[in-house]
PDB file of C-alpha atoms in Angstrom:
ATOM      1  CA  MET A   3     119.961 109.587  94.888  1.00 88.00           C
ATOM      2  CA  GLY A   4     120.280 106.734  92.645  1.00 94.00           C
ATOM      3  CA  THR A   5     119.647 105.919  88.878  1.00 96.00           C
ATOM      4  CA  LEU A   6     119.045 102.734  87.179  1.00 96.00           C
ATOM      5  CA  ARG A   7     118.756 101.699  83.672  1.00 97.00           C
ATOM      6  CA  ILE A   8     115.895  99.467  82.978  1.00 98.00           C
ATOM      7  CA  HIS A   9     114.617  97.665  80.128  1.00 97.00           C
ATOM      8  CA  VAL A  10     111.139  97.377  79.784  1.00 97.00           C
ATOM      9  CA  VAL A  11     109.218  94.417  77.985  1.00 97.00           C
ATOM     10  CA  PRO A  12     105.772  95.515  77.191  1.00 97.00           C
ATOM     11  CA  ASN A  13     102.478  93.524  76.653  1.00 97.00           C
ATOM     12  CA  ALA A  14     103.957  90.649  79.178  1.00 97.00           C
ATOM     13  CA  LYS A  15     101.420  88.312  80.937  1.00 98.00           C
ATOM     14  CA  ILE A  16     102.420  89.751  84.375  1.00 97.00           C
ATOM     15  CA  ASP A  17     104.392  92.617  85.736  1.00 97.00           C
ATOM     16  CA  LYS A  18     107.626  91.260  86.889  1.00 96.00           C
ATOM     17  CA  VAL A  19     111.134  92.162  87.799  1.00 97.00           C
ATOM     18  CA  VAL A  20     112.949  89.477  85.605  1.00 97.00           C
ATOM     19  CA  GLY A  21     116.481  89.902  86.601  1.00 96.00           C
ATOM     20  CA  GLU A  22     119.440  92.001  84.604  1.00 95.00           C
ATOM     21  CA  HIS A  23     119.765  92.481  80.698  1.00 89.00           C
ATOM     22  CA  GLY A  24     122.864  94.034  79.487  1.00 91.00           C
ATOM     23  CA  GLY A  25     123.631  95.910  82.799  1.00 92.00           C
ATOM     24  CA  ALA A  26     119.921  97.035  83.066  1.00 96.00           C
ATOM     25  CA  ILE A  27     117.066  95.763  85.065  1.00 97.00           C
ATOM     26  CA  LYS A  28     114.623  94.220  82.856  1.00 98.00           C
ATOM     27  CA  ILE A  29     110.871  94.533  83.739  1.00 98.00           C
ATOM     28  CA  LYS A  30     108.218  92.851  82.249  1.00 98.00           C
ATOM     29  CA  LEU A  31     104.650  94.799  82.230  1.00 98.00           C
ATOM     30  CA  ARG A  32     101.326  94.083  81.211  1.00 98.00           C
ATOM     31  CA  ALA A  33     100.575  97.430  79.817  1.00 98.00           C
ATOM     32  CA  PRO A  34     101.081  98.314  76.139  1.00 97.00           C
ATOM     33  CA  ALA A  35     103.476 100.533  74.709  1.00 92.00           C
ATOM     34  CA  VAL A  36     101.047 103.088  73.753  1.00 93.00           C
ATOM     35  CA  GLU A  37     100.368 106.485  75.068  1.00 92.00           C
ATOM     36  CA  SER A  38     102.773 106.308  78.057  1.00 93.00           C
ATOM     37  CA  LYS A  39     100.789 103.202  79.436  1.00 96.00           C
ATOM     38  CA  ALA A  40     103.946 101.287  80.183  1.00 96.00           C
ATOM     39  CA  ASN A  41     105.764 104.175  81.555  1.00 97.00           C
ATOM     40  CA  ALA A  42     102.915 104.863  84.242  1.00 97.00           C
ATOM     41  CA  ALA A  43     102.831 100.956  84.892  1.00 98.00           C
ATOM     42  CA  LEU A  44     106.731 101.061  85.337  1.00 98.00           C
ATOM     43  CA  ILE A  45     106.465 103.706  87.947  1.00 97.00           C
ATOM     44  CA  ASN A  46     103.489 102.082  89.973  1.00 97.00           C
ATOM     45  CA  LEU A  47     105.620  99.015  89.747  1.00 97.00           C
ATOM     46  CA  LEU A  48     108.562 101.041  91.134  1.00 97.00           C
ATOM     47  CA  VAL A  49     106.581 102.612  93.737  1.00 97.00           C
ATOM     48  CA  GLU A  50     105.248  99.231  95.079  1.00 96.00           C
ATOM     49  CA  ARG A  51     108.573  97.308  95.051  1.00 95.00           C
ATOM     50  CA  LEU A  52     110.781 100.231  96.300  1.00 96.00           C
ATOM     51  CA  LYS A  53     108.204 101.510  98.759  1.00 95.00           C
ATOM     52  CA  VAL A  54     108.713 105.216  97.982  1.00 96.00           C
ATOM     53  CA  PRO A  55     106.471 107.824  96.868  1.00 97.00           C
ATOM     54  CA  LYS A  56     105.616 108.443  93.189  1.00 97.00           C
ATOM     55  CA  LEU A  57     107.016 112.126  93.615  1.00 97.00           C
ATOM     56  CA  LYS A  58     110.418 110.715  94.051  1.00 97.00           C
ATOM     57  CA  ILE A  59     110.747 108.897  90.875  1.00 98.00           C
ATOM     58  CA  VAL A  60     111.780 110.675  87.798  1.00 97.00           C
ATOM     59  CA  LEU A  61     111.860 108.890  84.155  1.00 97.00           C
ATOM     60  CA  LEU A  62     115.182 110.830  82.883  1.00 98.00           C
ATOM     61  CA  ARG A  63     115.557 109.074  79.309  1.00 97.00           C
ATOM     62  CA  GLY A  64     113.637 106.717  77.400  1.00 97.00           C
ATOM     63  CA  HIS A  65     110.078 107.975  77.250  1.00 96.00           C
ATOM     64  CA  LYS A  66     109.332 106.275  74.179  1.00 95.00           C
ATOM     65  CA  SER A  67     112.043 103.592  74.300  1.00 96.00           C
ATOM     66  CA  ARG A  68     112.169 100.218  75.844  1.00 96.00           C
ATOM     67  CA  ASP A  69     115.501 101.359  77.436  1.00 97.00           C
ATOM     68  CA  LYS A  70     114.948 103.706  80.177  1.00 97.00           C
ATOM     69  CA  LEU A  71     116.959 105.886  82.680  1.00 98.00           C
ATOM     70  CA  VAL A  72     115.098 106.263  86.016  1.00 98.00           C
ATOM     71  CA  ARG A  73     116.221 108.341  89.017  1.00 97.00           C
ATOM     72  CA  ILE A  74     115.039 107.701  92.420  1.00 97.00           C
ATOM     73  CA  ASP A  75     115.649 110.273  94.891  1.00 97.00           C
ATOM     74  CA  GLY A  76     116.411 109.273  98.672  1.00 94.00           C
ATOM     75  CA  LEU A  77     117.785 105.459  97.928  1.00 94.00           C
ATOM     76  CA  SER A  78     121.560 104.869  96.590  1.00 95.00           C
ATOM     77  CA  GLU A  79     122.070 102.803  93.305  1.00 92.00           C
ATOM     78  CA  GLU A  80     122.772 100.002  95.381  1.00 94.00           C
ATOM     79  CA  GLU A  81     119.980  99.768  97.674  1.00 94.00           C
ATOM     80  CA  LEU A  82     117.725 100.209  94.645  1.00 94.00           C
ATOM     81  CA  ARG A  83     118.995  97.024  93.084  1.00 92.00           C
ATOM     82  CA  ARG A  84     118.665  95.189  96.408  1.00 94.00           C
ATOM     83  CA  ARG A  85     115.233  96.017  96.610  1.00 94.00           C
ATOM     84  CA  LEU A  86     114.430  95.315  92.846  1.00 94.00           C
ATOM     85  CA  LEU A  87     116.407  91.934  92.397  1.00 91.00           C
TER      86      LEU A  87
END
């Protein structure tokens, strides 16, 4: 099980993994930061990019913040970074 620090930028033109931002992975999302829409969009992007079931992804911290901590069961942190970056 690996954990990732993610910095989310809502209201972007496209959903995209940008790179690293202060040790976190920076991800731009089209979804606005209202009513957990950005969180749902982030989880959907991770499911698509990491090829893991949605049930394996847990948002640990940052439900109302741009800085999030996400746990993905079944993959190491190194494998997660390799698949995303």
